[in-house]
């Protein structure tokens, strides 16, 4: 029980369970899942489906934070990826052609990787602080997305592209399957191989890891590129779900939710050890909280305040130092002070 109480996934899992139970109190059939037309439907499925882009971005953000960095550009990369893919598809003579759609998707993801590698180069090669290096793409990237779309919302009518974010396969939303595939590949590379240990060593002490023979610069560039790749896939999901690309609003502030999901999951912003499972739970908590806000009927003008209060409580509850101060035993006896004596102690030099 002591080991379970100290497990890093206990408190995020408990908070997620409480949020789900709160939804059941307001919506009795909230946890029900049913089959319609060969597809699974239900509120739980919707939480995973609409939370898939955030989970993807959070997975990439976890590895970046594990190296001791931060990536504020993922929201702009989301917008750029969706905008470029929709632009290419809109110019196809046949928008339902699988080859043309795959080429558009590949081009969008390639650009996302290039932007991520650029961030990594500024951080590892030039030595710019991560928050400043990624802030460049955060600001300029949003403008680039609007240049791609010419300031308009690009709409497409492509069934193959619609599959990415709004289609179903094997009774499940296709976006959930993409998330499972990316999560499984990331977990295998970082937990079954030595890559995860190398990333943690960079976050612990980049200089010491480099002196120990670890190619910290190359790994840092690769981690930022992977984070941008996850953001690019999320951008494809978001744009394909609505069959349009909005360079101004797509992925807006998703970087803040991703950072918050990583922190809720137990990964330290100082770098070092990370938890992919905790990150997934953190992203699901944020998405479940959003669903709870709408189902409970919180007024729209107080939605952000309500969300901020709940997230603050979640962060405090899972903080070991806060729990120790707030829930420590009041009846703990202090050690008795030594009794005073009248004996004189002779001190000699």
PDB file of N, CA and C in Angstrom, residues 119-173:
ATOM      1  N   UNK A 119      14.148  24.162 -34.470  1.00  0.00           N
ATOM      2  CA  UNK A 119      14.097  24.474 -33.040  1.00  0.00           C
ATOM      3  C   UNK A 119      15.227  23.784 -32.289  1.00  0.00           C
ATOM      4  N   UNK A 120      15.430  22.514 -32.585  1.00  0.00           N
ATOM      5  CA  UNK A 120      16.494  21.772 -31.923  1.00  0.00           C
ATOM      6  C   UNK A 120      17.879  22.327 -32.237  1.00  0.00           C
ATOM      7  N   UNK A 121      18.052  22.795 -33.485  1.00  0.00           N
ATOM      8  CA  UNK A 121      19.349  23.387 -33.854  1.00  0.00           C
ATOM      9  C   UNK A 121      19.595  24.672 -33.078  1.00  0.00           C
ATOM     10  N   UNK A 122      18.565  25.506 -32.936  1.00  0.00           N
ATOM     11  CA  UNK A 122      18.734  26.748 -32.188  1.00  0.00           C
ATOM     12  C   UNK A 122      19.065  26.466 -30.723  1.00  0.00           C
ATOM     13  N   UNK A 123      18.461  25.399 -30.171  1.00  0.00           N
ATOM     14  CA  UNK A 123      18.686  25.077 -28.765  1.00  0.00           C
ATOM     15  C   UNK A 123      20.041  24.411 -28.553  1.00  0.00           C
ATOM     16  N   UNK A 124      20.295  23.335 -29.309  1.00  0.00           N
ATOM     17  CA  UNK A 124      21.498  22.543 -29.084  1.00  0.00           C
ATOM     18  C   UNK A 124      22.723  23.080 -29.816  1.00  0.00           C
ATOM     19  N   UNK A 125      22.513  23.616 -31.021  1.00  0.00           N
ATOM     20  CA  UNK A 125      23.647  24.073 -31.812  1.00  0.00           C
ATOM     21  C   UNK A 125      24.057  25.497 -31.511  1.00  0.00           C
ATOM     22  N   UNK A 126      23.090  26.403 -31.454  1.00  0.00           N
ATOM     23  CA  UNK A 126      23.394  27.814 -31.234  1.00  0.00           C
ATOM     24  C   UNK A 126      23.466  28.134 -29.744  1.00  0.00           C
ATOM     25  N   UNK A 127      22.701  27.408 -28.931  1.00  0.00           N
ATOM     26  CA  UNK A 127      22.720  27.641 -27.492  1.00  0.00           C
ATOM     27  C   UNK A 127      21.682  28.634 -27.008  1.00  0.00           C
ATOM     28  N   UNK A 128      20.632  28.854 -27.799  1.00  0.00           N
ATOM     29  CA  UNK A 128      19.557  29.757 -27.382  1.00  0.00           C
ATOM     30  C   UNK A 128      18.668  29.027 -26.383  1.00  0.00           C
ATOM     31  N   UNK A 129      18.162  29.775 -25.421  1.00  0.00           N
ATOM     32  CA  UNK A 129      17.249  29.187 -24.445  1.00  0.00           C
ATOM     33  C   UNK A 129      16.026  28.594 -25.161  1.00  0.00           C
ATOM     34  N   UNK A 130      15.573  27.393 -24.750  1.00  0.00           N
ATOM     35  CA  UNK A 130      14.462  26.740 -25.451  1.00  0.00           C
ATOM     36  C   UNK A 130      13.199  27.592 -25.537  1.00  0.00           C
ATOM     37  N   UNK A 131      12.882  28.325 -24.482  1.00  0.00           N
ATOM     38  CA  UNK A 131      11.651  29.120 -24.498  1.00  0.00           C
ATOM     39  C   UNK A 131      11.747  30.255 -25.528  1.00  0.00           C
ATOM     40  N   UNK A 132      12.949  30.763 -25.770  1.00  0.00           N
ATOM     41  CA  UNK A 132      13.136  31.814 -26.767  1.00  0.00           C
ATOM     42  C   UNK A 132      13.209  31.223 -28.166  1.00  0.00           C
ATOM     43  N   UNK A 133      13.930  30.118 -28.309  1.00  0.00           N
ATOM     44  CA  UNK A 133      14.090  29.495 -29.622  1.00  0.00           C
ATOM     45  C   UNK A 133      12.752  29.046 -30.200  1.00  0.00           C
ATOM     46  N   UNK A 134      11.924  28.443 -29.369  1.00  0.00           N
ATOM     47  CA  UNK A 134      10.627  27.961 -29.858  1.00  0.00           C
ATOM     48  C   UNK A 134       9.602  29.084 -29.955  1.00  0.00           C
ATOM     49  N   UNK A 135       9.833  30.176 -29.221  1.00  0.00           N
ATOM     50  CA  UNK A 135       8.932  31.321 -29.330  1.00  0.00           C
ATOM     51  C   UNK A 135       8.994  31.933 -30.728  1.00  0.00           C
ATOM     52  N   UNK A 136      10.122  31.791 -31.407  1.00  0.00           N
ATOM     53  CA  UNK A 136      10.269  32.328 -32.762  1.00  0.00           C
ATOM     54  C   UNK A 136       9.273  31.664 -33.708  1.00  0.00           C
ATOM     55  N   UNK A 137       9.238  30.321 -33.683  1.00  0.00           N
ATOM     56  CA  UNK A 137       8.305  29.605 -34.552  1.00  0.00           C
ATOM     57  C   UNK A 137       6.872  29.794 -34.060  1.00  0.00           C
ATOM     58  N   UNK A 138       6.692  29.955 -32.760  1.00  0.00           N
ATOM     59  CA  UNK A 138       5.345  30.175 -32.238  1.00  0.00           C
ATOM     60  C   UNK A 138       4.719  31.430 -32.849  1.00  0.00           C
ATOM     61  N   UNK A 139       5.518  32.485 -32.965  1.00  0.00           N
ATOM     62  CA  UNK A 139       5.008  33.744 -33.519  1.00  0.00           C
ATOM     63  C   UNK A 139       5.019  33.725 -35.037  1.00  0.00           C
ATOM     64  N   UNK A 140       6.168  33.377 -35.617  1.00  0.00           N
ATOM     65  CA  UNK A 140       6.285  33.398 -37.076  1.00  0.00           C
ATOM     66  C   UNK A 140       5.480  32.286 -37.730  1.00  0.00           C
ATOM     67  N   UNK A 141       5.361  31.137 -37.052  1.00  0.00           N
ATOM     68  CA  UNK A 141       4.647  30.013 -37.640  1.00  0.00           C
ATOM     69  C   UNK A 141       3.172  30.282 -37.839  1.00  0.00           C
ATOM     70  N   UNK A 142       2.568  31.005 -36.901  1.00  0.00           N
ATOM     71  CA  UNK A 142       1.155  31.348 -37.050  1.00  0.00           C
ATOM     72  C   UNK A 142       0.957  32.245 -38.274  1.00  0.00           C
ATOM     73  N   UNK A 143       1.904  33.165 -38.497  1.00  0.00           N
ATOM     74  CA  UNK A 143       1.845  33.987 -39.696  1.00  0.00           C
ATOM     75  C   UNK A 143       2.066  33.172 -40.953  1.00  0.00           C
ATOM     76  N   UNK A 144       2.978  32.180 -40.885  1.00  0.00           N
ATOM     77  CA  UNK A 144       3.211  31.313 -42.042  1.00  0.00           C
ATOM     78  C   UNK A 144       1.965  30.515 -42.390  1.00  0.00           C
ATOM     79  N   UNK A 145       1.255  30.046 -41.380  1.00  0.00           N
ATOM     80  CA  UNK A 145       0.016  29.306 -41.637  1.00  0.00           C
ATOM     81  C   UNK A 145      -1.024  30.179 -42.328  1.00  0.00           C
ATOM     82  N   UNK A 146      -1.097  31.451 -41.929  1.00  0.00           N
ATOM     83  CA  UNK A 146      -2.044  32.351 -42.576  1.00  0.00           C
ATOM     84  C   UNK A 146      -1.600  32.724 -43.982  1.00  0.00           C
ATOM     85  N   UNK A 147      -0.287  32.752 -44.219  1.00  0.00           N
ATOM     86  CA  UNK A 147       0.194  32.974 -45.582  1.00  0.00           C
ATOM     87  C   UNK A 147      -0.164  31.798 -46.480  1.00  0.00           C
ATOM     88  N   UNK A 148      -0.056  30.587 -45.937  1.00  0.00           N
ATOM     89  CA  UNK A 148      -0.400  29.401 -46.723  1.00  0.00           C
ATOM     90  C   UNK A 148      -1.875  29.414 -47.115  1.00  0.00           C
ATOM     91  N   UNK A 149      -2.710  29.796 -46.179  1.00  0.00           N
ATOM     92  CA  UNK A 149      -4.157  29.819 -46.444  1.00  0.00           C
ATOM     93  C   UNK A 149      -4.620  31.143 -47.042  1.00  0.00           C
ATOM     94  N   UNK A 150      -3.688  32.108 -47.198  1.00  0.00           N
ATOM     95  CA  UNK A 150      -4.031  33.433 -47.712  1.00  0.00           C
ATOM     96  C   UNK A 150      -5.071  34.118 -46.830  1.00  0.00           C
ATOM     97  N   UNK A 151      -5.006  33.829 -45.532  1.00  0.00           N
ATOM     98  CA  UNK A 151      -5.920  34.450 -44.593  1.00  0.00           C
ATOM     99  C   UNK A 151      -7.339  33.941 -44.670  1.00  0.00           C
ATOM    100  N   UNK A 152      -7.562  32.861 -45.415  1.00  0.00           N
ATOM    101  CA  UNK A 152      -8.910  32.310 -45.575  1.00  0.00           C
ATOM    102  C   UNK A 152      -8.970  30.907 -44.951  1.00  0.00           C
ATOM    103  N   UNK A 153     -10.176  30.423 -44.780  1.00  0.00           N
ATOM    104  CA  UNK A 153     -10.373  29.047 -44.315  1.00  0.00           C
ATOM    105  C   UNK A 153     -10.498  28.148 -45.540  1.00  0.00           C
ATOM    106  N   UNK A 154      -9.550  27.241 -45.692  1.00  0.00           N
ATOM    107  CA  UNK A 154      -9.537  26.336 -46.841  1.00  0.00           C
ATOM    108  C   UNK A 154     -10.383  25.108 -46.515  1.00  0.00           C
ATOM    109  N   UNK A 155     -11.342  24.813 -47.347  1.00  0.00           N
ATOM    110  CA  UNK A 155     -12.196  23.634 -47.157  1.00  0.00           C
ATOM    111  C   UNK A 155     -11.860  22.585 -48.200  1.00  0.00           C
ATOM    112  N   UNK A 156     -11.956  21.345 -47.812  1.00  0.00           N
ATOM    113  CA  UNK A 156     -11.695  20.222 -48.717  1.00  0.00           C
ATOM    114  C   UNK A 156     -12.855  19.236 -48.629  1.00  0.00           C
ATOM    115  N   UNK A 157     -12.964  18.401 -49.628  1.00  0.00           N
ATOM    116  CA  UNK A 157     -13.984  17.351 -49.664  1.00  0.00           C
ATOM    117  C   UNK A 157     -13.315  16.050 -50.080  1.00  0.00           C
ATOM    118  N   UNK A 158     -12.590  15.481 -49.137  1.00  0.00           N
ATOM    119  CA  UNK A 158     -11.779  14.300 -49.415  1.00  0.00           C
ATOM    120  C   UNK A 158     -12.080  13.221 -48.385  1.00  0.00           C
ATOM    121  N   UNK A 159     -12.609  12.121 -48.838  1.00  0.00           N
ATOM    122  CA  UNK A 159     -12.912  11.001 -47.932  1.00  0.00           C
ATOM    123  C   UNK A 159     -11.652  10.374 -47.332  1.00  0.00           C
ATOM    124  N   UNK A 160     -10.583  10.149 -48.121  1.00  0.00           N
ATOM    125  CA  UNK A 160      -9.364   9.601 -47.492  1.00  0.00           C
ATOM    126  C   UNK A 160      -8.782  10.515 -46.426  1.00  0.00           C
ATOM    127  N   UNK A 161      -8.828  11.825 -46.650  1.00  0.00           N
ATOM    128  CA  UNK A 161      -8.298  12.754 -45.651  1.00  0.00           C
ATOM    129  C   UNK A 161      -9.215  12.827 -44.443  1.00  0.00           C
ATOM    130  N   UNK A 162     -10.504  12.698 -44.665  1.00  0.00           N
ATOM    131  CA  UNK A 162     -11.470  12.726 -43.568  1.00  0.00           C
ATOM    132  C   UNK A 162     -11.253  11.570 -42.601  1.00  0.00           C
ATOM    133  N   UNK A 163     -10.698  10.472 -43.116  1.00  0.00           N
ATOM    134  CA  UNK A 163     -10.472   9.294 -42.276  1.00  0.00           C
ATOM    135  C   UNK A 163      -9.532   9.589 -41.116  1.00  0.00           C
ATOM    136  N   UNK A 164      -8.555  10.482 -41.309  1.00  0.00           N
ATOM    137  CA  UNK A 164      -7.514  10.693 -40.304  1.00  0.00           C
ATOM    138  C   UNK A 164      -8.101  11.161 -38.984  1.00  0.00           C
ATOM    139  N   UNK A 165      -8.973  12.138 -39.020  1.00  0.00           N
ATOM    140  CA  UNK A 165      -9.501  12.686 -37.781  1.00  0.00           C
ATOM    141  C   UNK A 165     -10.957  12.408 -37.527  1.00  0.00           C
ATOM    142  N   UNK A 166     -11.701  12.052 -38.574  1.00  0.00           N
ATOM    143  CA  UNK A 166     -13.131  11.861 -38.399  1.00  0.00           C
ATOM    144  C   UNK A 166     -13.655  10.507 -38.837  1.00  0.00           C
ATOM    145  N   UNK A 167     -12.753   9.605 -39.273  1.00  0.00           N
ATOM    146  CA  UNK A 167     -13.183   8.302 -39.748  1.00  0.00           C
ATOM    147  C   UNK A 167     -13.061   7.228 -38.685  1.00  0.00           C
ATOM    148  N   UNK A 168     -13.517   6.047 -39.031  1.00  0.00           N
ATOM    149  CA  UNK A 168     -13.493   4.893 -38.127  1.00  0.00           C
ATOM    150  C   UNK A 168     -12.819   3.723 -38.831  1.00  0.00           C
ATOM    151  N   UNK A 169     -12.172   2.902 -38.028  1.00  0.00           N
ATOM    152  CA  UNK A 169     -11.544   1.684 -38.528  1.00  0.00           C
ATOM    153  C   UNK A 169     -11.493   0.678 -37.387  1.00  0.00           C
ATOM    154  N   UNK A 170     -11.925  -0.531 -37.662  1.00  0.00           N
ATOM    155  CA  UNK A 170     -11.987  -1.575 -36.639  1.00  0.00           C
ATOM    156  C   UNK A 170     -12.860  -1.130 -35.460  1.00  0.00           C
ATOM    157  N   UNK A 171     -13.990  -0.512 -35.777  1.00  0.00           N
ATOM    158  CA  UNK A 171     -15.020  -0.044 -34.842  1.00  0.00           C
ATOM    159  C   UNK A 171     -14.582   1.166 -34.011  1.00  0.00           C
ATOM    160  N   UNK A 172     -13.326   1.589 -34.108  1.00  0.00           N
ATOM    161  CA  UNK A 172     -12.814   2.692 -33.303  1.00  0.00           C
ATOM    162  C   UNK A 172     -12.511   3.902 -34.190  1.00  0.00           C
ATOM    163  N   UNK A 173     -12.577   5.115 -33.624  1.00  0.00           N
ATOM    164  CA  UNK A 173     -12.116   6.283 -34.376  1.00  0.00           C
ATOM    165  C   UNK A 173     -10.662   6.112 -34.794  1.00  0.00           C
TER     166      UNK A 173
END
